[in-house]
Each structure stands twice: as structure tokens, then as C-alpha cells.
């Protein structure tokens, strides 16, 4: 695999790299990110290897992440057009302003104008709804986004961290109204967080949405710096945010470290390769606070897991899913004995249940 093995994102013609550069760590506003110089070096290294997809958000380091990206591309307009820049709206950068963030029409238009100013560009390639707001009518959000697509300021629309039922409703409304479709989802997905396999990933597969997986190293738990036998301080800026791995996490972490030793690669590279090889995942968001982390992570491109190694990781990290996932998996097996078959398969089982991966 390479960063220029581009793949289409969902039911769209937009081509993105199999690893998208996450830039939540760009900027120093929160006191834990990379300096502008180091961020730009990481950006250059990513682009130099053929990477074309960059992810940011208005809220990342309070706008500093977007500004670093904008400054990088400012003198290079031709290069800006060659890349896919995604940013997000929702996070409120204005204390005491109830309309400073969120998904209302007023808030979206203002947030986009501010993001375009920081990014020093005329348009955003993917504009992501960052979180779920049950209070705003989804038609208002979708219509505002569609207007921005018509105005040429946004190319594509994505949803992040929104429940499956609300996303499916929104996608259906957009389709029936002829509004800009939701072409992709962002969701947390890693060896330590697989519950999206219950609803979100099957929905994305069924409705033609690409998936960009965030948190693939579970904020560093899967990077190799943790193991059940390691003692002493860990080189991490995230512990205040996410704490330390649990006993159950260490079972998965130790198994990952063992597979990585067998493969001869870093646990980070193996964890990223595992995510990118999972059903339904289009592009994995690679996060790095430092250049050495970025270099270790792009080694994922060189990792090919055997079926046995992948099977071992699948099994040790198997999630407990919400109803009706297990119920339907059991029924799918029973349906083999009920009713008609087509080409030897039960005729009423959906393509998703027929997948070789039994979880779907
Ligand atoms: N849509 C959403 O809601 C959402 C949410 C979160 C993130 N995202 C996107 O997804 C991207 C990736 O998410 P993430 O940052 O949570 O991913 P992650 O890969 O799970 O965590 C990245 C962190 O892991 C550590 N790390 C990374 N590579 C390492 C290595 N080789 N060796 C040791 N430690 C390593 C670093 O932590 P230390 O700083 O502690 O060293 C780094 O900041 C973000 O940049 C952002 O673009 C989206």
C-alpha cells in the first residue's frame, strides 16, 4: 500500500489516500501540540509521500491547526488544489455566544467563513458536522450545507460522531430532497474501540458512506509505549485527557505488542494497518505529535498482516455490541435452514449478513 493508492470516499468521485493526516496535534494553543515548524515538516513529509487528504477542525487548538495549514499552502495555490482539506464545524470558539458553534444555519455560515479565513482558501473539500445536536432540526443543517455547496464554498459533506439513526435519517432526507449527500462518516475505531461495528459501519456500507477512522491508536495506548509489564512514566501528553489503559486494555495491548514483534514492525504500525484493513474503513486518520511518531506511523503502509495475525487481533479485541447485533448474527445462521435459496444461499439474507466477516 502507498499513500498514493487513492480510494473513492463513499458514493462519490472524491479520491483520498488510505491514510489521512490528522492535525488535531498541530498548534500549541492547548499546550500539548506540535510547533508550527514541526507541524509543517509533518505536512511536507505526508505530501512528499503522495498523501492528499488532510483533516482539521475549527476547534483544534482553537483555530491554530487550521491557521498552520492555511499558512503552509498560502504561497502554493496549485498545491492547495491538489489536496483534499476537510474541516469541521460545531465547536464554539466564542465564550458566551450561544450561536458561536453548533449546526444552525447562522452558526454554520459564520464558522465556515472563519475557517476559510484561517485556512486562507476559497473552499473546503469536506465540511464535517463534528458532533450531534438533537436540538437543531436536521433539515436546517442539511439545507445550509447544500447552499454552501451550491455557493462553491464546500465540495462535500460528512458527519462525525452522530448516532446511526440520526445519520440515516439525515442521509435519507438529503437524498429525497436532492441536497448534497453525506458521503462519509468519522468515527472512533481501533483495537480498543470497536463498537461502531454494531450500527455505524454497517450503515455506512449499506448507504454508500466512506468511513474515516479516528483515534486508531486510542490516543497512544496502542503505539507501543504501553505494556502490562512496563513501569515508570510514559512519554505521553494525553494521560490527563484519557488516563491510563485498564486491565482489559492491557490484554489487547500485550497481544498487539506480540504480533508486532512477530511482524518485525512497531505496534503503532501494526495497529494502524489492522484498522485500515477492516471492512468498511476507507481512510485511517493518522495522528502524530512529533515527526518521529509520524515516521513510525507511516510504516503501517509496509505492514501486511497474515490471516492468522489478523485473526488473533480480531479475536482478542472482539467487542460486545448492542442489541440487535448478536441476535441477528444468530438468526442469520438459523436462516440458512429456512426458506428459499439463491445460488445455494438464503435468499432473504442481506448482502451485509453474507459477508465473510461473521460480525456483519
Ligand atoms: N471526528 C472526531 O471527533 C475526531 C476526534 C479525534 C480525532 N480526530 C481526528 O483524527 C486524528 C487522529 O486522532 P488521534 O490523535 O486521537 O489518534 P491516535 O493515533 O489514537 O492518537 C495520537 C496520539 O498517539 C500518540 N502517538 C501517535 N503515534 C505515536 C507513536 N508512533 N509512538 C508513540 N506515541 C504515538 C501521540 O500522543 P502523545 O502526544 O501523548 O505522544 C499522539 O498525539 C486527529 O488528528 C483528528 O484529525 C477526529
Short mmCIF file of C-alpha atoms and ligand atoms in Angstrom, two decimals:
data_model
loop_
_atom_site.label_atom_id
_atom_site.label_comp_id
_atom_site.label_asym_id
_atom_site.label_seq_id
_atom_site.Cartn_x
_atom_site.Cartn_y
_atom_site.Cartn_z
CA UNK A 1 0.00 0.00 0.00
CA UNK A 2 1.12 3.56 -0.53
CA UNK A 3 -0.30 6.99 0.21
CA UNK A 4 -0.99 7.47 -3.49
CA UNK A 5 -3.15 4.32 -3.73
CA UNK A 6 -6.13 6.65 -3.70
CA UNK A 7 -9.62 5.34 -2.96
CA UNK A 8 -13.01 6.92 -3.60
CA UNK A 9 -14.70 8.20 -0.47
CA UNK A 10 -18.15 6.64 -0.14
CA UNK A 11 -20.55 7.01 -3.04
CA UNK A 12 -18.60 9.93 -4.51
CA UNK A 13 -15.84 10.50 -7.01
CA UNK A 14 -13.56 12.11 -4.43
CA UNK A 15 -10.22 10.27 -4.19
CA UNK A 16 -8.37 10.19 -0.89
CA UNK A 17 -5.27 8.46 0.46
CA UNK A 18 -5.73 5.34 2.59
CA UNK A 19 -4.22 7.34 5.46
CA UNK A 20 -5.49 10.86 6.07
CA UNK A 21 -3.25 13.22 8.01
CA UNK A 22 -4.91 14.15 11.30
CA UNK A 23 -3.91 17.59 12.57
CA UNK A 24 -5.55 17.77 15.98
CA UNK A 25 -1.98 17.85 17.32
CA UNK A 26 -0.95 20.83 15.17
CA UNK A 27 -0.52 24.03 17.16
CA UNK A 28 0.33 24.94 20.67
CA UNK A 29 -2.83 26.55 21.94
CA UNK A 30 -3.76 23.64 24.24
CA UNK A 31 -0.20 23.32 25.50
CA UNK A 32 0.37 19.86 24.05
CA UNK A 33 0.61 20.09 20.26
CA UNK A 34 3.44 20.50 17.76
CA UNK A 35 5.04 23.84 16.95
CA UNK A 36 4.12 25.41 13.58
CA UNK A 37 7.55 24.41 12.19
CA UNK A 38 7.25 20.77 13.25
CA UNK A 39 3.64 20.63 12.04
CA UNK A 40 4.68 21.95 8.63
CA UNK A 41 7.51 19.38 8.43
CA UNK A 42 5.00 16.60 9.13
CA UNK A 43 2.66 18.05 6.49
CA UNK A 44 5.51 18.20 3.95
CA UNK A 45 6.57 14.61 4.74
CA UNK A 46 2.99 13.40 4.29
CA UNK A 47 2.54 15.23 0.96
CA UNK A 48 6.00 14.13 -0.15
CA UNK A 49 4.91 10.50 0.06
CA UNK A 50 1.85 11.16 -2.10
CA UNK A 51 -0.66 11.78 0.70
CA UNK A 52 -3.53 14.03 -0.42
CA UNK A 53 -6.02 14.12 2.48
CA UNK A 54 -5.77 16.45 5.47
CA UNK A 55 -8.18 16.61 8.38
CA UNK A 56 -8.65 19.52 10.75
CA UNK A 57 -11.45 21.30 12.67
CA UNK A 58 -12.24 24.85 13.72
CA UNK A 59 -11.86 23.78 17.35
CA UNK A 60 -8.44 22.10 17.06
CA UNK A 61 -6.01 24.13 19.16
CA UNK A 62 -8.63 26.90 18.98
CA UNK A 63 -8.12 27.53 15.28
CA UNK A 64 -4.32 27.27 15.33
CA UNK A 65 -4.35 23.93 13.47
CA UNK A 66 -6.33 25.47 10.59
CA UNK A 67 -4.05 28.51 10.57
CA UNK A 68 -0.90 26.37 10.30
CA UNK A 69 -2.40 24.51 7.32
CA UNK A 70 -3.51 27.79 5.73
CA UNK A 71 -0.06 29.33 6.13
CA UNK A 72 1.57 26.23 4.64
CA UNK A 73 -0.49 26.35 1.46
CA UNK A 74 -0.76 30.14 1.21
CA UNK A 75 2.08 30.60 -1.24
CA UNK A 76 1.27 27.39 -3.11
CA UNK A 77 -2.19 27.71 -4.64
CA UNK A 78 -1.61 24.97 -7.22
CA UNK A 79 -0.65 22.58 -4.44
CA UNK A 80 -3.72 23.52 -2.39
CA UNK A 81 -5.93 22.43 -5.30
CA UNK A 82 -4.17 19.04 -5.38
CA UNK A 83 -5.15 18.19 -1.81
CA UNK A 84 -8.39 17.36 -0.04
CA UNK A 85 -8.81 19.59 3.00
CA UNK A 86 -11.51 18.60 5.44
CA UNK A 87 -12.50 20.78 8.39
CA UNK A 88 -15.33 20.63 10.90
CA UNK A 89 -17.92 22.92 12.42
CA UNK A 90 -19.68 22.67 15.79
CA UNK A 91 -17.05 23.60 18.36
CA UNK A 92 -17.73 27.06 19.79
CA UNK A 93 -14.70 29.36 19.85
CA UNK A 94 -16.66 32.28 21.34
CA UNK A 95 -17.40 32.14 25.06
CA UNK A 96 -20.91 33.31 25.93
CA UNK A 97 -22.10 33.35 22.31
CA UNK A 98 -24.82 30.68 22.03
CA UNK A 99 -24.60 30.86 18.22
CA UNK A 100 -20.82 30.75 18.04
CA UNK A 101 -20.87 27.00 17.34
CA UNK A 102 -23.29 24.19 16.62
CA UNK A 103 -25.17 23.20 13.48
CA UNK A 104 -27.71 26.02 13.00
CA UNK A 105 -27.74 27.90 9.69
CA UNK A 106 -26.42 31.08 11.32
CA UNK A 107 -23.62 29.22 13.12
CA UNK A 108 -22.57 27.11 10.13
CA UNK A 109 -22.20 30.09 7.79
CA UNK A 110 -20.15 32.04 10.32
CA UNK A 111 -17.98 29.06 11.21
CA UNK A 112 -17.23 28.35 7.57
CA UNK A 113 -16.26 31.97 6.87
CA UNK A 114 -13.87 31.89 9.83
CA UNK A 115 -12.38 28.54 8.80
CA UNK A 116 -11.84 29.77 5.22
CA UNK A 117 -10.07 32.85 6.59
CA UNK A 118 -7.75 30.76 8.80
CA UNK A 119 -7.18 28.20 6.04
CA UNK A 120 -6.55 31.02 3.53
CA UNK A 121 -8.58 29.27 0.86
CA UNK A 122 -11.86 29.85 -1.01
CA UNK A 123 -13.30 26.41 -0.40
CA UNK A 124 -13.27 23.37 1.86
CA UNK A 125 -13.24 19.94 0.24
CA UNK A 126 -15.10 18.10 3.01
CA UNK A 127 -17.13 20.04 5.57
CA UNK A 128 -17.87 17.84 8.58
CA UNK A 129 -20.61 18.17 11.16
CA UNK A 130 -18.37 17.45 14.17
CA UNK A 131 -20.95 16.30 16.74
CA UNK A 132 -24.63 15.65 17.30
CA UNK A 133 -27.06 18.37 18.37
CA UNK A 134 -30.52 16.91 18.96
CA UNK A 135 -31.97 20.43 19.31
CA UNK A 136 -31.33 21.70 15.77
CA UNK A 137 -33.66 20.38 13.05
CA UNK A 138 -31.51 18.31 10.73
CA UNK A 139 -33.24 19.85 7.67
CA UNK A 140 -31.86 23.24 8.72
CA UNK A 141 -28.31 21.87 8.89
CA UNK A 142 -28.58 19.95 5.62
CA UNK A 143 -30.12 22.83 3.69
CA UNK A 144 -27.47 25.27 4.97
CA UNK A 145 -24.75 22.84 3.88
CA UNK A 146 -26.39 22.36 0.49
CA UNK A 147 -26.46 26.14 -0.02
CA UNK A 148 -22.73 26.30 0.76
CA UNK A 149 -22.07 23.54 -1.77
CA UNK A 150 -24.10 25.50 -4.36
CA UNK A 151 -22.14 28.64 -3.48
CA UNK A 152 -18.89 26.79 -4.26
CA UNK A 153 -17.52 27.13 -0.73
CA UNK A 154 -17.90 23.45 0.19
CA UNK A 155 -17.34 20.47 -2.11
CA UNK A 156 -18.60 17.52 0.00
CA UNK A 157 -20.44 16.94 3.27
CA UNK A 158 -19.57 14.47 6.06
CA UNK A 159 -20.94 13.59 9.52
CA UNK A 160 -18.82 12.82 12.58
CA UNK A 161 -19.81 11.16 15.85
CA UNK A 162 -23.54 11.31 15.10
CA UNK A 163 -25.73 8.33 16.11
CA UNK A 164 -26.51 5.93 13.27
CA UNK A 165 -30.26 6.52 13.43
CA UNK A 166 -29.84 10.31 13.12
CA UNK A 167 -27.31 9.94 10.29
CA UNK A 168 -29.56 7.53 8.40
CA UNK A 169 -32.49 9.92 8.76
CA UNK A 170 -30.38 12.85 7.54
CA UNK A 171 -28.93 10.90 4.61
CA UNK A 172 -32.41 9.84 3.53
CA UNK A 173 -33.79 13.38 3.74
CA UNK A 174 -30.82 14.71 1.74
CA UNK A 175 -31.31 12.05 -0.93
CA UNK A 176 -35.05 12.60 -1.27
CA UNK A 177 -34.64 16.38 -1.38
CA UNK A 178 -31.74 16.26 -3.83
CA UNK A 179 -29.45 18.02 -1.34
CA UNK A 180 -25.71 17.40 -1.08
CA UNK A 181 -25.32 13.82 0.19
CA UNK A 182 -23.45 12.73 3.29
CA UNK A 183 -20.55 10.94 1.61
CA UNK A 184 -18.57 9.93 4.69
CA UNK A 185 -18.51 9.39 8.44
CA UNK A 186 -15.81 10.00 11.01
CA UNK A 187 -15.96 7.64 13.96
CA UNK A 188 -13.63 6.35 16.63
CA UNK A 189 -12.25 2.97 15.69
CA UNK A 190 -9.30 0.94 16.94
CA UNK A 191 -8.38 -2.38 18.54
CA UNK A 192 -9.66 -0.80 21.77
CA UNK A 193 -12.87 0.76 20.40
CA UNK A 194 -14.84 -1.39 18.02
CA UNK A 195 -18.43 -0.72 19.00
CA UNK A 196 -19.04 1.17 15.73
CA UNK A 197 -19.25 -2.31 14.19
CA UNK A 198 -22.77 -2.59 15.63
CA UNK A 199 -24.59 0.22 13.81
CA UNK A 200 -22.38 2.90 12.25
CA UNK A 201 -20.12 0.84 10.00
CA UNK A 202 -22.91 -1.42 8.62
CA UNK A 203 -24.97 1.72 7.98
CA UNK A 204 -22.07 3.34 6.12
CA UNK A 205 -21.62 0.22 3.99
CA UNK A 206 -25.31 -0.04 3.20
CA UNK A 207 -25.82 3.68 2.47
CA UNK A 208 -22.69 4.40 0.44
CA UNK A 209 -20.74 6.38 3.02
CA UNK A 210 -16.98 6.14 3.34
CA UNK A 211 -15.51 5.85 6.82
CA UNK A 212 -12.57 7.78 8.20
CA UNK A 213 -11.45 6.17 11.46
CA UNK A 214 -10.15 8.46 14.19
CA UNK A 215 -8.24 7.53 17.35
CA UNK A 216 -6.68 4.44 15.69
CA UNK A 217 -4.02 4.26 18.41
CA UNK A 218 -6.52 5.04 21.17
CA UNK A 219 -4.60 8.25 21.97
CA UNK A 220 -1.31 6.32 22.09
CA UNK A 221 -2.37 3.25 24.13
CA UNK A 222 -1.68 1.16 21.01
CA UNK A 223 1.55 2.91 19.99
CA UNK A 224 3.97 0.57 21.78
CA UNK A 225 4.68 2.81 24.74
CA UNK A 226 2.39 0.76 26.99
CA UNK A 227 2.51 -2.91 28.05
CA UNK A 228 1.31 -4.70 31.17
CA UNK A 229 4.92 -5.08 32.32
CA UNK A 230 6.12 -1.53 31.66
CA UNK A 231 6.70 0.55 34.76
CA UNK A 232 7.64 4.18 35.21
CA UNK A 233 6.48 7.33 33.44
CA UNK A 234 5.24 7.12 29.85
CA UNK A 235 6.19 9.68 27.19
CA UNK A 236 2.66 10.98 26.64
CA UNK A 237 0.81 14.29 26.63
CA UNK A 238 -2.59 12.64 26.66
CA UNK A 239 -2.69 10.96 30.07
CA UNK A 240 -4.53 13.90 31.62
CA UNK A 241 -7.14 13.58 28.90
CA UNK A 242 -7.54 9.81 28.64
CA UNK A 243 -5.92 8.37 31.78
CA UNK A 244 -4.12 5.03 31.63
CA UNK A 245 -5.10 1.73 29.99
CA UNK A 246 -7.39 -0.57 32.00
CA UNK A 247 -6.65 -4.22 32.85
CA UNK A 248 -8.84 -5.26 29.90
CA UNK A 249 -7.00 -2.83 27.59
CA UNK A 250 -3.68 -4.42 28.55
CA UNK A 251 -4.85 -7.82 27.30
CA UNK A 252 -5.30 -6.30 23.82
CA UNK A 253 -2.16 -4.16 24.07
CA UNK A 254 0.00 -7.17 25.02
CA UNK A 255 -1.44 -9.20 22.12
CA UNK A 256 -0.73 -6.32 19.74
CA UNK A 257 2.85 -6.00 21.00
CA UNK A 258 3.35 -9.75 20.46
CA UNK A 259 2.05 -9.59 16.88
CA UNK A 260 4.26 -6.55 16.23
CA UNK A 261 7.34 -8.48 17.42
CA UNK A 262 6.42 -11.32 15.09
CA UNK A 263 5.90 -8.95 12.14
CA UNK A 264 9.06 -7.00 12.94
CA UNK A 265 7.21 -3.67 12.96
CA UNK A 266 6.20 -1.18 15.63
CA UNK A 267 2.91 -1.79 17.47
CA UNK A 268 1.73 1.59 16.12
CA UNK A 269 2.27 0.48 12.53
CA UNK A 270 0.51 -2.84 13.16
CA UNK A 271 -2.44 -1.18 14.93
CA UNK A 272 -2.87 1.26 12.03
CA UNK A 273 -2.59 -1.49 9.41
CA UNK A 274 -5.20 -3.51 11.32
CA UNK A 275 -7.66 -0.57 11.28
CA UNK A 276 -7.11 0.21 7.61
CA UNK A 277 -7.71 -3.42 6.67
CA UNK A 278 -11.07 -3.71 8.43
CA UNK A 279 -14.35 -3.93 6.47
CA UNK A 280 -15.89 -0.56 5.70
CA UNK A 281 -12.85 1.59 6.54
CA UNK A 282 -11.87 3.92 3.70
CA UNK A 283 -9.10 6.01 5.24
CA UNK A 284 -7.48 5.95 8.67
CA UNK A 285 -6.71 9.24 10.39
CA UNK A 286 -3.06 9.20 11.41
CA UNK A 287 -2.21 11.40 14.36
CA UNK A 288 1.31 12.34 15.38
CA UNK A 289 2.60 14.99 17.75
CA UNK A 290 6.18 14.67 16.56
CA UNK A 291 7.99 13.83 13.34
CA UNK A 292 9.43 10.61 14.80
CA UNK A 293 5.87 9.46 15.62
CA UNK A 294 4.73 10.31 12.09
CA UNK A 295 7.60 8.34 10.58
CA UNK A 296 6.85 5.33 12.78
CA UNK A 297 3.17 5.51 11.84
CA UNK A 298 3.60 5.65 8.06
CA UNK A 299 5.43 2.31 8.31
CA UNK A 300 1.89 0.94 8.52
CA UNK A 301 1.93 1.20 4.73
CA UNK A 302 4.59 -1.55 4.64
CA UNK A 303 2.81 -3.91 7.06
CA UNK A 304 0.89 -6.88 5.67
CA UNK A 305 -0.74 -8.98 8.35
CA UNK A 306 -1.24 -12.69 7.74
CA UNK A 307 -4.72 -14.12 8.21
CA UNK A 308 -3.53 -15.72 11.44
CA UNK A 309 -2.14 -12.46 12.83
CA UNK A 310 -5.27 -10.55 11.82
CA UNK A 311 -7.45 -13.31 13.27
CA UNK A 312 -5.59 -13.18 16.59
CA UNK A 313 -6.05 -9.40 16.81
CA UNK A 314 -9.72 -9.64 15.76
CA UNK A 315 -10.39 -12.20 18.45
CA UNK A 316 -8.61 -10.57 21.37
CA UNK A 317 -10.33 -7.23 20.67
CA UNK A 318 -13.81 -8.58 19.83
CA UNK A 319 -16.37 -6.02 21.08
CA UNK A 320 -19.63 -6.54 22.91
CA UNK A 321 -22.20 -4.93 20.65
CA UNK A 322 -25.60 -3.51 21.47
CA UNK A 323 -28.81 -5.35 20.61
CA UNK A 324 -29.71 -6.50 17.96
CA UNK A 325 -26.22 -7.31 16.60
CA UNK A 326 -25.79 -10.68 18.31
CA UNK A 327 -29.45 -11.58 17.92
CA UNK A 328 -29.27 -11.01 14.17
CA UNK A 329 -25.99 -12.86 13.80
CA UNK A 330 -27.56 -15.88 15.50
CA UNK A 331 -30.66 -15.58 13.32
CA UNK A 332 -28.56 -15.27 10.17
CA UNK A 333 -27.09 -18.69 10.89
CA UNK A 334 -30.55 -20.15 11.56
CA UNK A 335 -31.99 -18.65 8.37
CA UNK A 336 -29.73 -20.96 6.41
CA UNK A 337 -32.34 -23.61 7.17
CA UNK A 338 -35.43 -21.56 6.38
CA UNK A 339 -36.97 -20.77 3.04
CA UNK A 340 -35.65 -20.49 -0.47
CA UNK A 341 -32.06 -20.22 -1.56
CA UNK A 342 -30.42 -18.43 -4.46
CA UNK A 343 -27.17 -19.95 -5.64
CA UNK A 344 -27.14 -22.02 -2.51
CA UNK A 345 -27.51 -19.01 -0.20
CA UNK A 346 -30.57 -17.98 1.84
CA UNK A 347 -32.46 -15.61 -0.44
CA UNK A 348 -33.63 -13.22 2.26
CA UNK A 349 -30.29 -12.55 3.98
CA UNK A 350 -28.92 -9.12 3.10
CA UNK A 351 -25.51 -8.82 1.43
CA UNK A 352 -24.12 -7.46 4.69
CA UNK A 353 -25.02 -10.64 6.57
CA UNK A 354 -23.48 -12.71 3.79
CA UNK A 355 -20.08 -11.11 4.29
CA UNK A 356 -17.30 -13.50 5.16
CA UNK A 357 -16.91 -11.45 8.32
CA UNK A 358 -19.49 -13.03 10.60
CA UNK A 359 -19.95 -9.88 12.66
CA UNK A 360 -21.81 -8.28 9.76
N1 LIG B 1 -14.12 13.46 14.38
C1 LIG B 1 -13.71 13.44 15.62
O1 LIG B 1 -14.49 13.57 16.57
C2 LIG B 1 -12.25 13.26 15.91
C3 LIG B 1 -11.83 13.04 17.23
C4 LIG B 1 -10.48 12.88 17.48
C5 LIG B 1 -9.56 12.93 16.41
N2 LIG B 1 -9.99 13.17 15.15
C6 LIG B 1 -9.02 13.23 14.03
O2 LIG B 1 -8.29 12.02 14.00
C7 LIG B 1 -6.89 12.30 14.08
C8 LIG B 1 -6.23 11.18 14.84
O3 LIG B 1 -6.84 11.04 16.12
P1 LIG B 1 -5.98 10.83 17.42
O4 LIG B 1 -4.98 11.93 17.53
O5 LIG B 1 -6.89 10.59 18.56
O6 LIG B 1 -5.22 9.47 17.01
P2 LIG B 1 -4.36 8.43 17.80
O7 LIG B 1 -3.43 7.88 16.78
O8 LIG B 1 -5.23 7.46 18.52
O9 LIG B 1 -3.55 9.24 18.90
C9 LIG B 1 -2.50 10.10 18.55
C10 LIG B 1 -1.59 10.25 19.75
O10 LIG B 1 -0.96 9.00 20.00
C11 LIG B 1 0.40 9.20 20.32
N3 LIG B 1 1.19 8.63 19.22
C12 LIG B 1 0.92 8.65 17.89
N4 LIG B 1 1.86 7.99 17.21
C13 LIG B 1 2.75 7.54 18.11
C14 LIG B 1 3.93 6.78 18.01
N5 LIG B 1 4.38 6.36 16.84
N6 LIG B 1 4.62 6.48 19.16
C15 LIG B 1 4.15 6.91 20.35
N7 LIG B 1 3.03 7.64 20.53
C16 LIG B 1 2.33 7.94 19.40
C17 LIG B 1 0.61 10.69 20.44
O11 LIG B 1 0.30 11.02 21.80
P3 LIG B 1 1.31 11.87 22.73
O12 LIG B 1 1.10 13.27 22.32
O13 LIG B 1 0.85 11.55 24.11
O14 LIG B 1 2.69 11.38 22.43
C18 LIG B 1 -0.46 11.23 19.52
O15 LIG B 1 -0.83 12.54 19.84
C19 LIG B 1 -6.81 13.68 14.73
O16 LIG B 1 -5.61 14.34 14.43
C20 LIG B 1 -8.01 14.36 14.14
O17 LIG B 1 -7.70 14.84 12.85
C21 LIG B 1 -11.32 13.31 14.88
#
